Short mmCIF file of C-alpha atoms and ligand atoms in Angstrom, two decimals:
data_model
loop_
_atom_site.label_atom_id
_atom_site.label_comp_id
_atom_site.label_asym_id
_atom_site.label_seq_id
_atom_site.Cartn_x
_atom_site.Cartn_y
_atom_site.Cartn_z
CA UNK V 1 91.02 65.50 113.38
CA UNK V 2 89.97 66.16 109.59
CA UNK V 3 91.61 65.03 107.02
CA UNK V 4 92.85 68.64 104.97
CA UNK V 5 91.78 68.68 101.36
CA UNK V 6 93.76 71.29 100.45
CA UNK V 7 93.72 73.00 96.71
CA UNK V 8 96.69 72.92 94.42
CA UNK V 9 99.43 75.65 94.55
CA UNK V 10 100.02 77.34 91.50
CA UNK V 11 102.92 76.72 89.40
CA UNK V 12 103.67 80.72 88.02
CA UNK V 13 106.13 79.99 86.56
CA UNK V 14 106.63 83.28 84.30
CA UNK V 15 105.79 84.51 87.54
CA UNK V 16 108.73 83.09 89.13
CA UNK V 17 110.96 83.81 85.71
CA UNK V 18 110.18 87.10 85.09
CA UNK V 19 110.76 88.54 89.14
CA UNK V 20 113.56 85.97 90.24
CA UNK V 21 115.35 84.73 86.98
CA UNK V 22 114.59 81.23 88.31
CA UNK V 23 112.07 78.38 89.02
CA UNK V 24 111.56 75.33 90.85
CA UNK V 25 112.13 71.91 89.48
CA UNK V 26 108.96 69.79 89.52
CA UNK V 27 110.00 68.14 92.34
CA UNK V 28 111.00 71.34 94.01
CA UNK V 29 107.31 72.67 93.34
CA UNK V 30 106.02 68.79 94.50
CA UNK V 31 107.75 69.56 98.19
CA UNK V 32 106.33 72.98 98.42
CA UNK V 33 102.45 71.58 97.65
CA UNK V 34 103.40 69.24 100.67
CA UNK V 35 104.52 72.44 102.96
CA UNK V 36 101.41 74.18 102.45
CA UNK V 37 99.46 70.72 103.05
CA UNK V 38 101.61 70.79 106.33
CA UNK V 39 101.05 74.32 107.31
CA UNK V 40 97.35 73.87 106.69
CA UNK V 41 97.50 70.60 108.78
CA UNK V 42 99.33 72.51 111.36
CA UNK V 43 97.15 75.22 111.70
CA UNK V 44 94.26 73.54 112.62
CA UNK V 45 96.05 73.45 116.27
CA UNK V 46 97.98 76.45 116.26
CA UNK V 47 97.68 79.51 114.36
CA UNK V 48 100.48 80.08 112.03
CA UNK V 49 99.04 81.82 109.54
CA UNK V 50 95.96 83.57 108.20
CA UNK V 51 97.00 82.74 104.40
CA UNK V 52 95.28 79.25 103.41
CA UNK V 53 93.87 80.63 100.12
CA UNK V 54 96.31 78.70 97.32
CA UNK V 55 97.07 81.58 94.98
CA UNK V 56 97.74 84.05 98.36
CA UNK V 57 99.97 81.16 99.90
CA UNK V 58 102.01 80.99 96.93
CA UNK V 59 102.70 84.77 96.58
CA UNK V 60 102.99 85.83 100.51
CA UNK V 61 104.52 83.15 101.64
CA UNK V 62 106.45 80.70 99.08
CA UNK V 63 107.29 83.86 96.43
CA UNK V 64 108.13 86.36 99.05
CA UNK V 65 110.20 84.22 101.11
CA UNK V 66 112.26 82.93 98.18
CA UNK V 67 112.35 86.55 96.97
CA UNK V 68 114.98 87.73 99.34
CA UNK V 69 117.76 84.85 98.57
CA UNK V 70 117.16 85.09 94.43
CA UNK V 71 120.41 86.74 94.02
CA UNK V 72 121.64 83.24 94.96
CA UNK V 73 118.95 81.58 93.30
CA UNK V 74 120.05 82.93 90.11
CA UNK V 75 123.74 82.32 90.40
CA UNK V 76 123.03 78.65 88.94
CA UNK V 77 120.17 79.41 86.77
CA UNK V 78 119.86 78.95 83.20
CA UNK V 79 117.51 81.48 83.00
CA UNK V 80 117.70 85.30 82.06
CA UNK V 81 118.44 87.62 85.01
CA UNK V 82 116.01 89.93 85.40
CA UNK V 83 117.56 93.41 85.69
CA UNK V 84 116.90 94.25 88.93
CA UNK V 85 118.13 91.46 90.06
CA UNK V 86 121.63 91.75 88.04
CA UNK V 87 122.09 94.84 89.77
CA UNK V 88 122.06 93.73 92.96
CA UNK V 89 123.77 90.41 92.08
CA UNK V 90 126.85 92.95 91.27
CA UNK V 91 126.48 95.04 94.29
CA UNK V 92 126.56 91.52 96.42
CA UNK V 93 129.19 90.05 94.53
CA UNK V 94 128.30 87.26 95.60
CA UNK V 95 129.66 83.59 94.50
CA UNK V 96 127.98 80.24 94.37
CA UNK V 97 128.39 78.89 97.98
CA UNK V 98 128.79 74.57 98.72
CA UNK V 99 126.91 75.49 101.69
CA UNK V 100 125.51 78.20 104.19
CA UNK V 101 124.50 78.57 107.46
CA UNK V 102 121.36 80.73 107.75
CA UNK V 103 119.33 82.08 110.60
CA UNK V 104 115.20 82.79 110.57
CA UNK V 105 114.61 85.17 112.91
CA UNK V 106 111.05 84.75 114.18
CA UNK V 107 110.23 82.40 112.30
CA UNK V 108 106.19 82.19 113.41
CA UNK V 109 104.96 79.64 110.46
CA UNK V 110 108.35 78.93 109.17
CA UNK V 111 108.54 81.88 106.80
CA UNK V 112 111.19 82.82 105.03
CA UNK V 113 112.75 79.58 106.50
CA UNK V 114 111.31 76.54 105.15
CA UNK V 115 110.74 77.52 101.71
CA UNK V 116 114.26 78.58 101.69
CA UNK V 117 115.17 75.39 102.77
CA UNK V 118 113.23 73.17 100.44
CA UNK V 119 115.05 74.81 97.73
CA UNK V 120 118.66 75.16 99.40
CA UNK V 121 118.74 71.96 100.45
CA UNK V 122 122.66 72.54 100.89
CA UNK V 123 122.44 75.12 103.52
CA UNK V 124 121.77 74.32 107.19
CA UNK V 125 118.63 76.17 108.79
CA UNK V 126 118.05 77.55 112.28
CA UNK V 127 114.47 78.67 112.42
CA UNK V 128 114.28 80.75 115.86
CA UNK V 129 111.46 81.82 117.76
CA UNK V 130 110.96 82.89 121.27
CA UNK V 131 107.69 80.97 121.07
CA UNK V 132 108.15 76.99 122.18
CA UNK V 133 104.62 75.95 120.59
CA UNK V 134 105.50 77.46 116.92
CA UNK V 135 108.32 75.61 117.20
CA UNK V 136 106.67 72.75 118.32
CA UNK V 137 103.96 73.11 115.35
CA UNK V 138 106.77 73.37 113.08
CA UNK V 139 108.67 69.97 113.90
CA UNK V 140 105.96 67.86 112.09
CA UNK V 141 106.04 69.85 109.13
CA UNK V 142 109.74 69.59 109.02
CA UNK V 143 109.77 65.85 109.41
CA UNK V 144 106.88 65.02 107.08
CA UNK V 145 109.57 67.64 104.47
CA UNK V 146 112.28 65.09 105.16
CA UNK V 147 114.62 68.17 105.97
CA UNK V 148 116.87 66.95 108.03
CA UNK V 149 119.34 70.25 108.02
CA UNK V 150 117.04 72.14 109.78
CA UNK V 151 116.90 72.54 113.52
CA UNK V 152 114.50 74.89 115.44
CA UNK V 153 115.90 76.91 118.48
CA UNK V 154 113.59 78.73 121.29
CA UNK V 155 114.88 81.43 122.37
CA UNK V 156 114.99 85.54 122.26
CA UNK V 157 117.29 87.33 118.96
CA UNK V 158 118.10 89.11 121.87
CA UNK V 159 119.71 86.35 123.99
CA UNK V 160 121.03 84.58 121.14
CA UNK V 161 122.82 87.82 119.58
CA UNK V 162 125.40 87.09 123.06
CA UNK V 163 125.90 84.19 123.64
CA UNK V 164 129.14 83.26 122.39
CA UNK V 165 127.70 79.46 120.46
CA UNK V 166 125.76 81.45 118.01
CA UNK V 167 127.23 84.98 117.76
CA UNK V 168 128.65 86.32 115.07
CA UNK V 169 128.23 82.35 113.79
CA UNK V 170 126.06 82.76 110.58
CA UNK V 171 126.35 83.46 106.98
CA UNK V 172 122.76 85.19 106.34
CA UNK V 173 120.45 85.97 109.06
CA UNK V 174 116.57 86.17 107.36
CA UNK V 175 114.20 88.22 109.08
CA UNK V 176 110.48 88.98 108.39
CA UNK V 177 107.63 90.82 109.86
CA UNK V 178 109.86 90.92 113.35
CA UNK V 179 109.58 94.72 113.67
CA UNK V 180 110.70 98.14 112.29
CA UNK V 181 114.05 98.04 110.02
CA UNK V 182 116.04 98.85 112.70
CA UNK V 183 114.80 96.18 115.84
CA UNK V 184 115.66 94.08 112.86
CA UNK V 185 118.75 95.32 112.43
CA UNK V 186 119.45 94.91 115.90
CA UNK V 187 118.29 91.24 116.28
CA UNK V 188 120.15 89.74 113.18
CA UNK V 189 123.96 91.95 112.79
CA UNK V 190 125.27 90.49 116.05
CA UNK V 191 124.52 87.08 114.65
CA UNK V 192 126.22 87.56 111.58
CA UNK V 193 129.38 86.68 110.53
CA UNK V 194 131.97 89.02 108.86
CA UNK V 195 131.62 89.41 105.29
CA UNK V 196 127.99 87.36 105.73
CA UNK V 197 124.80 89.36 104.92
CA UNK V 198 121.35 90.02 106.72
CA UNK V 199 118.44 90.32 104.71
CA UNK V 200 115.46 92.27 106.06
CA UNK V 201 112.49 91.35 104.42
CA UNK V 202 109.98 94.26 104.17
CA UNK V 203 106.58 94.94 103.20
CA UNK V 204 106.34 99.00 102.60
CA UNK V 205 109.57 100.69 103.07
CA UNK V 206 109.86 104.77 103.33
CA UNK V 207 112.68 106.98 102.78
CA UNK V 208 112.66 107.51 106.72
CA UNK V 209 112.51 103.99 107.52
CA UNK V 210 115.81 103.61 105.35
CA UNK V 211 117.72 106.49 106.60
CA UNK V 212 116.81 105.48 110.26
CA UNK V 213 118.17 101.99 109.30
CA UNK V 214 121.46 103.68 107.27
CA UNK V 215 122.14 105.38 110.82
CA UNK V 216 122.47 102.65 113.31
CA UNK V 217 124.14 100.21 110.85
CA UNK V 218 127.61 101.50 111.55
CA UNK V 219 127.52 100.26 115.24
CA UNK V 220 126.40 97.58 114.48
CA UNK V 221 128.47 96.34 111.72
CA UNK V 222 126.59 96.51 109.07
CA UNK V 223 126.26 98.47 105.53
CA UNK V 224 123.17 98.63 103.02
CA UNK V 225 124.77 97.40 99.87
CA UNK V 226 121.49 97.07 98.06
CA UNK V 227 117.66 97.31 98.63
CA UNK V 228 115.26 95.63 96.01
CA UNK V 229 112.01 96.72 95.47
CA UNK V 230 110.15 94.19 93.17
CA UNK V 231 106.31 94.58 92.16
CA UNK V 232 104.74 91.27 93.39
CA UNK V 233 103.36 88.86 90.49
CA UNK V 234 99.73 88.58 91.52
CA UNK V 235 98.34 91.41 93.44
CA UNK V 236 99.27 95.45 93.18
CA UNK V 237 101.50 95.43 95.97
CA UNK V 238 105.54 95.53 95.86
CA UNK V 239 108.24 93.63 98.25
CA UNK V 240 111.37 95.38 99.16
CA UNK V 241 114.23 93.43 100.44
CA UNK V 242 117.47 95.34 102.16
CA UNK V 243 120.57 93.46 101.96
CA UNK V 244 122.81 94.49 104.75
CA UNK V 245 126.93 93.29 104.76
CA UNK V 246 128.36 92.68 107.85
CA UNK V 247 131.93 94.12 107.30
CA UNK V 248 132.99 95.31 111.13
CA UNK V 249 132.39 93.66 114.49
CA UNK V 250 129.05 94.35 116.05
CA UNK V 251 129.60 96.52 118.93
CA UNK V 252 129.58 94.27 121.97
CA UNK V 253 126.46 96.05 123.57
CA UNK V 254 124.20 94.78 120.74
CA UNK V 255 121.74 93.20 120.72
CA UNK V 256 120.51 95.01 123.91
CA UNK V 257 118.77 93.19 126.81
CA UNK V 258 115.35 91.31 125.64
CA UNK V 259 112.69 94.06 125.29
CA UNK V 260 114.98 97.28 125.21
CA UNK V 261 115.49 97.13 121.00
CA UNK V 262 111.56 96.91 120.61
CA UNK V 263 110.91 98.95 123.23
CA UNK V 264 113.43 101.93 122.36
CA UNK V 265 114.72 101.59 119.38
CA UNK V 266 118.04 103.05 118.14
N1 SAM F 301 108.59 85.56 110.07
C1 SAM F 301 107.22 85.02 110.06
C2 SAM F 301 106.48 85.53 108.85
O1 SAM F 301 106.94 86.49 108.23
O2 SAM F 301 105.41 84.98 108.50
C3 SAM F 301 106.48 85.30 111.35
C4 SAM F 301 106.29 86.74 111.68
S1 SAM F 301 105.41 86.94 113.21
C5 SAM F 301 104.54 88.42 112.89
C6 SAM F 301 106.71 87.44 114.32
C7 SAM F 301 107.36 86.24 115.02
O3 SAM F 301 108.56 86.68 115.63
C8 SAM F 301 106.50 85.63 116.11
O4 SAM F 301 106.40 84.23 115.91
C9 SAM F 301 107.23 85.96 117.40
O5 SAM F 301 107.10 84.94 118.38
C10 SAM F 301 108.66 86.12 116.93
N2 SAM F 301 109.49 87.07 117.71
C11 SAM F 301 109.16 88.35 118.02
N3 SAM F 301 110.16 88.93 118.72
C12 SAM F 301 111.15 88.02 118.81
C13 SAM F 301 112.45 88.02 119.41
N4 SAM F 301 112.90 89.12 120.04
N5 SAM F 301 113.20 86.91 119.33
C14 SAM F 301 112.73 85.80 118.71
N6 SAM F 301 111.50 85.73 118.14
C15 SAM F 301 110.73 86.82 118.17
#
């Protein structure tokens, strides 16, 4: 095996100011220079990702994922909210938690997951796939991160969503690059808590995709309380992020049986 000489991450941090309201300690930036190492290590086995360039790594993977949970970032930061961000921050209402119990859902290279865990150290982790040798690729990287509150889990969101251990069980459910809004919709709600949130992480989002997503949220449980939409720091493109609250029940006959949301979506 080769050793990996990998190139140092970035640091950005106006970049991380100016979008989140936040930034990472030095030692916070210190552990996420040792994930990519990790990941890069990792994918020399497995494919995990196609990002290995430093500067892409830090925006698609390490900004992005941490993009979605700065509303909490920023409820213990000394820094200046950025306005987007206060607006949604009052939409979420949201209060500093001790501790959380998230959800990835399809995790693939451990994205949003394992940034969000190197800088919640507080909140436990499930990073779920329905692929055993991510997983398996992952459990390295997680050791070598010392982060001992995460746990992986094989299985479909599908499968998961009934079975009684882990329904309705979480305080935010992640999801990225899964499928359309509303197969995401259907994966995470049922494994949501009431009162928690889902976050769908999203690339392009249309007006459709929305009001596709606005329609099947009330049998499922959830409501759109705010979708962000934040130009990204080093290339042209802009994130959105939909932050769903779970305030009814999911109906029991979601998530449908493994294949059916994909395949016919509500
Ligand atoms: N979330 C990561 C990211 O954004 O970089 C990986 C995205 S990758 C395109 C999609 C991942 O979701 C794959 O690893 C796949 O195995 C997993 N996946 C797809 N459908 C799933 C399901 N129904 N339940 C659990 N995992 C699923």
């Amino acid at each position: 095996m080769h050793e990996i000489v990998s190139a140092q991450l970035p640091v950005l941090s106006e970049g991380w100011r100016q979008t989140c309201g936040w930034q990472p300690t030095p030692e916070q930036q210190q552990q996420c220079q040792k994930l990519f190492e990790c990941i890069l290590q990792a994918n020399q086995h497995l494919n995990l990702t196609r990002i290995l360039d430093p500067q892409e790594f830090w925006e698609k993977h390490l900004w992005d994922s941490l993009l979605g949970i700065a509303p909490w970032l920023c409820l213990s930061s000394p820094q200046p909210i950025p306005d987007w961000l206060q607006q949604i921050s009052a939409d979420l209402s949201l209060t500093d938690p001790d501790a959380m119990k998230v959800i990835d859902i399809g995790t693939g290279g451990g994205f949003p997951g394992l940034p969000v865990a190197i800088i919640q150290p507080h909140w436990s982790m499930t990073l779920l796939d329905s692929t055993q040798k991510k997983l398996t690729a992952l459990e390295p990287v997680i050791a070598a991160l010392g982060l001992k509150q995460v746990t992986t889990c094989c299985d479909r969101a599908e499968t998961l969503g009934q079975n009684p251990a882990y329904r309705q069980s979480f305080d935010l459910a992640l999801i990225r690059a899964v499928g359309t809004a509303s197969v995401c919709a259907e994966y995470a709600l049922p494994l949501v808590r009431l009162q928690g949130y889902a976050i769908l992480y999203r690339g392009q989002l249309t007006h459709e995709e929305e009001q596709t997503l606005a329609a099947v949220l009330p049998s499922l449980g959830g409501k759109i309380v705010a979708v962000a939409q934040v130009p990204m720091p080093l290339s042209s493109g802009v994130r959105h992020c939909i932050y769903i609250h779970k305030h009814q029940p999911t109906d029991p006959k979601f998530p449908r049986r493994v294949g059916l949301p994909a395949r016919r979506p509500l």
